């Protein structure tokens, strides 16, 4: 099932890269964690053990913990440590951050690239972030979190997190959905009227 929702972290972070950063590859770390009985521990405990006992940096400790959980069937791709189902997407757009946010918050503009979707804004930091409830025409719901970073050349890097999805199938569906919809947003903002 993990193939349908994305790639496992062990497929994204190679043995060579992990060994170069931490001194061990995936198999070695899994053996360390098995010997520590990590399948009985929480995600936070595993990451803390790696950070404290093995002096692993935070990003690598989190990554190895997730890789271990996925390999031992404790978590699927797209599933958080709390069991929630999430997906994400990103795109760099030739538009200012406020224009990008406007494409989400203005109903007429949103309908042009994200048809049938209703958003209920919960919080907004102008030019920086947005949190909103999400509901599409099929009735599927969830929560969106947007992060924006203005780049020195005037473009904006946009990250979209879609949380509180129903299951792994929803993760796979919305991963493809956001890839397609963010391409439509890019076309609208870069090729459409200013």
PDB file of C-alpha atoms in Angstrom:
ATOM      1  CA  UNK A   1       0.000   0.000   0.000  1.00  0.00           C
ATOM      2  CA  UNK A   2       2.865   2.393   0.636  1.00  0.00           C
ATOM      3  CA  UNK A   3       3.660   2.425  -3.069  1.00  0.00           C
ATOM      4  CA  UNK A   4       0.304   4.050  -3.725  1.00  0.00           C
ATOM      5  CA  UNK A   5       0.876   6.896  -1.308  1.00  0.00           C
ATOM      6  CA  UNK A   6       4.464   7.803  -2.123  1.00  0.00           C
ATOM      7  CA  UNK A   7       7.950   6.589  -1.451  1.00  0.00           C
ATOM      8  CA  UNK A   8       9.248   5.334   1.864  1.00  0.00           C
ATOM      9  CA  UNK A   9      11.919   7.467   3.466  1.00  0.00           C
ATOM     10  CA  UNK A  10      14.409   4.627   2.952  1.00  0.00           C
ATOM     11  CA  UNK A  11      13.878   5.138  -0.798  1.00  0.00           C
ATOM     12  CA  UNK A  12      14.393   8.895  -0.540  1.00  0.00           C
ATOM     13  CA  UNK A  13      17.467   8.862   1.714  1.00  0.00           C
ATOM     14  CA  UNK A  14      20.121   6.504   0.361  1.00  0.00           C
ATOM     15  CA  UNK A  15      22.306   4.215   2.451  1.00  0.00           C
ATOM     16  CA  UNK A  16      25.362   6.168   1.279  1.00  0.00           C
ATOM     17  CA  UNK A  17      23.906   9.537   2.299  1.00  0.00           C
ATOM     18  CA  UNK A  18      22.741   8.187   5.664  1.00  0.00           C
ATOM     19  CA  UNK A  19      26.111   6.530   6.321  1.00  0.00           C
ATOM     20  CA  UNK A  20      27.922   9.740   5.370  1.00  0.00           C
ATOM     21  CA  UNK A  21      25.858  11.793   7.813  1.00  0.00           C
ATOM     22  CA  UNK A  22      25.480   9.323  10.701  1.00  0.00           C
ATOM     23  CA  UNK A  23      28.185   6.679  10.305  1.00  0.00           C
ATOM     24  CA  UNK A  24      25.672   3.860   9.669  1.00  0.00           C
ATOM     25  CA  UNK A  25      23.323   2.745   6.900  1.00  0.00           C
ATOM     26  CA  UNK A  26      19.642   1.798   7.220  1.00  0.00           C
ATOM     27  CA  UNK A  27      20.283  -1.863   8.087  1.00  0.00           C
ATOM     28  CA  UNK A  28      22.754  -0.890  10.803  1.00  0.00           C
ATOM     29  CA  UNK A  29      20.354   1.628  12.363  1.00  0.00           C
ATOM     30  CA  UNK A  30      17.477  -0.858  12.200  1.00  0.00           C
ATOM     31  CA  UNK A  31      19.649  -3.415  14.026  1.00  0.00           C
ATOM     32  CA  UNK A  32      20.483  -0.829  16.726  1.00  0.00           C
ATOM     33  CA  UNK A  33      16.799   0.018  17.148  1.00  0.00           C
ATOM     34  CA  UNK A  34      15.714  -3.629  17.174  1.00  0.00           C
ATOM     35  CA  UNK A  35      18.266  -4.374  19.914  1.00  0.00           C
ATOM     36  CA  UNK A  36      16.799  -1.433  21.890  1.00  0.00           C
ATOM     37  CA  UNK A  37      13.290  -2.891  21.379  1.00  0.00           C
ATOM     38  CA  UNK A  38      12.145   0.212  19.526  1.00  0.00           C
ATOM     39  CA  UNK A  39       8.930  -1.407  18.247  1.00  0.00           C
ATOM     40  CA  UNK A  40       7.605  -0.936  21.791  1.00  0.00           C
ATOM     41  CA  UNK A  41       8.534   2.760  21.866  1.00  0.00           C
ATOM     42  CA  UNK A  42       6.805   5.904  20.623  1.00  0.00           C
ATOM     43  CA  UNK A  43       8.114   7.934  17.719  1.00  0.00           C
ATOM     44  CA  UNK A  44       9.272  10.653  20.123  1.00  0.00           C
ATOM     45  CA  UNK A  45      11.149   8.098  22.248  1.00  0.00           C
ATOM     46  CA  UNK A  46      12.903   6.637  19.193  1.00  0.00           C
ATOM     47  CA  UNK A  47      13.959  10.049  17.891  1.00  0.00           C
ATOM     48  CA  UNK A  48      15.141  11.112  21.384  1.00  0.00           C
ATOM     49  CA  UNK A  49      17.132   7.870  21.783  1.00  0.00           C
ATOM     50  CA  UNK A  50      18.873   8.464  18.456  1.00  0.00           C
ATOM     51  CA  UNK A  51      19.586  12.087  19.307  1.00  0.00           C
ATOM     52  CA  UNK A  52      20.735  11.534  22.880  1.00  0.00           C
ATOM     53  CA  UNK A  53      22.388   8.127  22.845  1.00  0.00           C
ATOM     54  CA  UNK A  54      23.797   8.298  19.320  1.00  0.00           C
ATOM     55  CA  UNK A  55      24.282  12.058  18.952  1.00  0.00           C
ATOM     56  CA  UNK A  56      22.267  12.128  15.748  1.00  0.00           C
ATOM     57  CA  UNK A  57      21.100  15.525  14.490  1.00  0.00           C
ATOM     58  CA  UNK A  58      17.384  16.257  14.731  1.00  0.00           C
ATOM     59  CA  UNK A  59      16.472  15.865  11.050  1.00  0.00           C
ATOM     60  CA  UNK A  60      18.326  12.551  10.774  1.00  0.00           C
ATOM     61  CA  UNK A  61      16.899  11.286  14.076  1.00  0.00           C
ATOM     62  CA  UNK A  62      13.379  12.014  12.827  1.00  0.00           C
ATOM     63  CA  UNK A  63      14.116  10.450   9.434  1.00  0.00           C
ATOM     64  CA  UNK A  64      15.619   7.263  10.884  1.00  0.00           C
ATOM     65  CA  UNK A  65      12.709   6.978  13.343  1.00  0.00           C
ATOM     66  CA  UNK A  66      10.193   7.291  10.496  1.00  0.00           C
ATOM     67  CA  UNK A  67      12.166   4.858   8.317  1.00  0.00           C
ATOM     68  CA  UNK A  68      12.232   2.343  11.151  1.00  0.00           C
ATOM     69  CA  UNK A  69       8.513   2.726  11.841  1.00  0.00           C
ATOM     70  CA  UNK A  70       7.701   2.268   8.147  1.00  0.00           C
ATOM     71  CA  UNK A  71       9.966  -0.773   7.822  1.00  0.00           C
ATOM     72  CA  UNK A  72       8.447  -2.456  10.876  1.00  0.00           C
ATOM     73  CA  UNK A  73       4.834  -1.803   9.852  1.00  0.00           C
ATOM     74  CA  UNK A  74       4.227   0.753  12.596  1.00  0.00           C
ATOM     75  CA  UNK A  75       3.482   3.550  10.131  1.00  0.00           C
ATOM     76  CA  UNK A  76       2.600   3.773   6.456  1.00  0.00           C
ATOM     77  CA  UNK A  77       3.805   6.367   3.979  1.00  0.00           C
ATOM     78  CA  UNK A  78       1.595   9.420   4.442  1.00  0.00           C
ATOM     79  CA  UNK A  79       0.752   8.575   8.044  1.00  0.00           C
ATOM     80  CA  UNK A  80       1.943  10.756  10.914  1.00  0.00           C
ATOM     81  CA  UNK A  81       3.260   9.441  14.214  1.00  0.00           C
ATOM     82  CA  UNK A  82      -0.194  10.074  15.711  1.00  0.00           C
ATOM     83  CA  UNK A  83      -1.891   7.940  13.046  1.00  0.00           C
ATOM     84  CA  UNK A  84      -3.288  10.862  11.040  1.00  0.00           C
ATOM     85  CA  UNK A  85      -3.102  10.734   7.240  1.00  0.00           C
ATOM     86  CA  UNK A  86      -1.405  13.658   5.468  1.00  0.00           C
ATOM     87  CA  UNK A  87       0.106  14.622   2.160  1.00  0.00           C
ATOM     88  CA  UNK A  88       1.895  17.655   0.809  1.00  0.00           C
ATOM     89  CA  UNK A  89       3.030  19.383  -2.332  1.00  0.00           C
ATOM     90  CA  UNK A  90       5.152  22.348  -3.297  1.00  0.00           C
ATOM     91  CA  UNK A  91       5.739  24.648  -6.218  1.00  0.00           C
ATOM     92  CA  UNK A  92       7.821  27.723  -6.996  1.00  0.00           C
ATOM     93  CA  UNK A  93       5.698  30.404  -8.612  1.00  0.00           C
ATOM     94  CA  UNK A  94       6.605  33.607 -10.469  1.00  0.00           C
ATOM     95  CA  UNK A  95       4.296  35.708  -8.276  1.00  0.00           C
ATOM     96  CA  UNK A  96       4.480  37.639  -5.010  1.00  0.00           C
ATOM     97  CA  UNK A  97       3.355  35.837  -1.834  1.00  0.00           C
ATOM     98  CA  UNK A  98       0.195  37.943  -1.397  1.00  0.00           C
ATOM     99  CA  UNK A  99      -0.862  37.152  -4.967  1.00  0.00           C
ATOM    100  CA  UNK A 100      -0.361  33.443  -4.288  1.00  0.00           C
ATOM    101  CA  UNK A 101      -2.414  33.649  -1.076  1.00  0.00           C
ATOM    102  CA  UNK A 102      -5.103  35.598  -2.960  1.00  0.00           C
ATOM    103  CA  UNK A 103      -5.455  32.670  -5.363  1.00  0.00           C
ATOM    104  CA  UNK A 104      -6.564  30.596  -2.352  1.00  0.00           C
ATOM    105  CA  UNK A 105      -8.661  33.177  -0.517  1.00  0.00           C
ATOM    106  CA  UNK A 106     -10.514  34.914  -3.373  1.00  0.00           C
ATOM    107  CA  UNK A 107     -13.443  32.598  -4.310  1.00  0.00           C
ATOM    108  CA  UNK A 108     -13.557  33.675  -7.974  1.00  0.00           C
ATOM    109  CA  UNK A 109      -9.830  33.220  -8.505  1.00  0.00           C
ATOM    110  CA  UNK A 110      -9.827  29.924  -6.580  1.00  0.00           C
ATOM    111  CA  UNK A 111     -12.640  28.530  -8.759  1.00  0.00           C
ATOM    112  CA  UNK A 112     -10.441  29.068 -11.848  1.00  0.00           C
ATOM    113  CA  UNK A 113      -7.714  26.689 -10.694  1.00  0.00           C
ATOM    114  CA  UNK A 114      -9.267  24.793  -7.757  1.00  0.00           C
ATOM    115  CA  UNK A 115     -12.883  24.273  -8.837  1.00  0.00           C
ATOM    116  CA  UNK A 116     -15.442  22.960  -6.383  1.00  0.00           C
ATOM    117  CA  UNK A 117     -13.274  23.526  -3.315  1.00  0.00           C
ATOM    118  CA  UNK A 118     -14.448  25.507  -0.306  1.00  0.00           C
ATOM    119  CA  UNK A 119     -11.908  26.890   2.147  1.00  0.00           C
ATOM    120  CA  UNK A 120     -12.696  28.302   5.574  1.00  0.00           C
ATOM    121  CA  UNK A 121      -9.711  30.394   6.655  1.00  0.00           C
ATOM    122  CA  UNK A 122      -8.722  29.806  10.277  1.00  0.00           C
ATOM    123  CA  UNK A 123      -5.528  31.837  10.473  1.00  0.00           C
ATOM    124  CA  UNK A 124      -3.429  33.918   8.138  1.00  0.00           C
ATOM    125  CA  UNK A 125      -0.041  35.575   8.337  1.00  0.00           C
ATOM    126  CA  UNK A 126       0.135  37.925   5.323  1.00  0.00           C
ATOM    127  CA  UNK A 127       2.745  36.747   2.860  1.00  0.00           C
ATOM    128  CA  UNK A 128       3.825  33.899   5.172  1.00  0.00           C
ATOM    129  CA  UNK A 129       1.159  31.272   5.903  1.00  0.00           C
ATOM    130  CA  UNK A 130      -2.488  30.290   5.893  1.00  0.00           C
ATOM    131  CA  UNK A 131      -4.471  27.608   7.700  1.00  0.00           C
ATOM    132  CA  UNK A 132      -7.925  26.671   6.428  1.00  0.00           C
ATOM    133  CA  UNK A 133     -10.579  24.006   6.556  1.00  0.00           C
ATOM    134  CA  UNK A 134     -10.945  22.177   3.209  1.00  0.00           C
ATOM    135  CA  UNK A 135     -13.997  20.637   1.562  1.00  0.00           C
ATOM    136  CA  UNK A 136     -14.252  19.600  -2.080  1.00  0.00           C
ATOM    137  CA  UNK A 137     -17.229  18.820  -4.324  1.00  0.00           C
ATOM    138  CA  UNK A 138     -17.157  15.123  -3.350  1.00  0.00           C
ATOM    139  CA  UNK A 139     -17.546  16.067   0.320  1.00  0.00           C
ATOM    140  CA  UNK A 140     -14.002  15.091   1.273  1.00  0.00           C
ATOM    141  CA  UNK A 141     -12.659  17.324   4.015  1.00  0.00           C
ATOM    142  CA  UNK A 142      -9.453  18.044   5.826  1.00  0.00           C
ATOM    143  CA  UNK A 143      -7.236  20.920   6.804  1.00  0.00           C
ATOM    144  CA  UNK A 144      -4.824  22.866   4.610  1.00  0.00           C
ATOM    145  CA  UNK A 145      -1.710  24.604   5.797  1.00  0.00           C
ATOM    146  CA  UNK A 146       0.156  26.834   3.347  1.00  0.00           C
ATOM    147  CA  UNK A 147       3.692  28.117   3.840  1.00  0.00           C
ATOM    148  CA  UNK A 148       5.137  30.793   1.603  1.00  0.00           C
ATOM    149  CA  UNK A 149       8.705  31.970   1.195  1.00  0.00           C
ATOM    150  CA  UNK A 150       9.506  34.995  -0.921  1.00  0.00           C
ATOM    151  CA  UNK A 151      12.648  34.342  -2.932  1.00  0.00           C
ATOM    152  CA  UNK A 152      15.229  37.039  -3.748  1.00  0.00           C
ATOM    153  CA  UNK A 153      14.214  37.018  -7.433  1.00  0.00           C
ATOM    154  CA  UNK A 154      10.573  37.877  -6.594  1.00  0.00           C
ATOM    155  CA  UNK A 155       9.212  34.366  -6.978  1.00  0.00           C
ATOM    156  CA  UNK A 156       7.434  32.536  -4.158  1.00  0.00           C
ATOM    157  CA  UNK A 157       8.051  29.034  -2.899  1.00  0.00           C
ATOM    158  CA  UNK A 158       4.690  27.559  -1.822  1.00  0.00           C
ATOM    159  CA  UNK A 159       4.259  24.491   0.372  1.00  0.00           C
ATOM    160  CA  UNK A 160       0.834  22.909   0.833  1.00  0.00           C
ATOM    161  CA  UNK A 161       0.112  20.469   3.644  1.00  0.00           C
ATOM    162  CA  UNK A 162      -3.206  18.603   3.434  1.00  0.00           C
ATOM    163  CA  UNK A 163      -3.936  17.014   6.810  1.00  0.00           C
ATOM    164  CA  UNK A 164      -6.672  14.926   8.400  1.00  0.00           C
ATOM    165  CA  UNK A 165      -7.308  12.747   5.387  1.00  0.00           C
ATOM    166  CA  UNK A 166      -9.423   9.616   5.738  1.00  0.00           C
ATOM    167  CA  UNK A 167      -6.913   6.880   4.851  1.00  0.00           C
ATOM    168  CA  UNK A 168      -3.969   5.833   2.670  1.00  0.00           C
ATOM    169  CA  UNK A 169      -6.127   5.878  -0.468  1.00  0.00           C
ATOM    170  CA  UNK A 170      -7.055   9.518   0.227  1.00  0.00           C
ATOM    171  CA  UNK A 171      -3.358  10.320   0.647  1.00  0.00           C
ATOM    172  CA  UNK A 172      -2.598   8.840  -2.788  1.00  0.00           C
ATOM    173  CA  UNK A 173      -5.565  10.621  -4.384  1.00  0.00           C
ATOM    174  CA  UNK A 174      -4.702  14.033  -2.907  1.00  0.00           C
ATOM    175  CA  UNK A 175      -0.989  13.687  -3.640  1.00  0.00           C
ATOM    176  CA  UNK A 176      -1.909  13.431  -7.343  1.00  0.00           C
ATOM    177  CA  UNK A 177      -4.615  16.087  -6.920  1.00  0.00           C
ATOM    178  CA  UNK A 178      -2.198  18.672  -5.499  1.00  0.00           C
ATOM    179  CA  UNK A 179       0.423  17.955  -8.144  1.00  0.00           C
ATOM    180  CA  UNK A 180      -2.175  18.669 -10.823  1.00  0.00           C
ATOM    181  CA  UNK A 181      -3.812  21.633  -9.064  1.00  0.00           C
ATOM    182  CA  UNK A 182      -0.507  23.364  -8.235  1.00  0.00           C
ATOM    183  CA  UNK A 183       0.443  23.078 -11.915  1.00  0.00           C
ATOM    184  CA  UNK A 184      -2.898  24.772 -12.729  1.00  0.00           C
ATOM    185  CA  UNK A 185      -2.151  27.494 -10.164  1.00  0.00           C
ATOM    186  CA  UNK A 186       1.262  28.068 -11.716  1.00  0.00           C
ATOM    187  CA  UNK A 187      -0.298  28.384 -15.176  1.00  0.00           C
ATOM    188  CA  UNK A 188      -2.936  30.819 -13.877  1.00  0.00           C
ATOM    189  CA  UNK A 189      -0.492  33.060 -12.029  1.00  0.00           C
ATOM    190  CA  UNK A 190       2.259  33.012 -14.632  1.00  0.00           C
ATOM    191  CA  UNK A 191       0.266  32.947 -17.866  1.00  0.00           C
ATOM    192  CA  UNK A 192      -3.041  34.498 -16.815  1.00  0.00           C
ATOM    193  CA  UNK A 193      -3.986  38.161 -16.336  1.00  0.00           C
ATOM    194  CA  UNK A 194      -2.000  40.046 -13.725  1.00  0.00           C
TER     195      UNK A 194
END
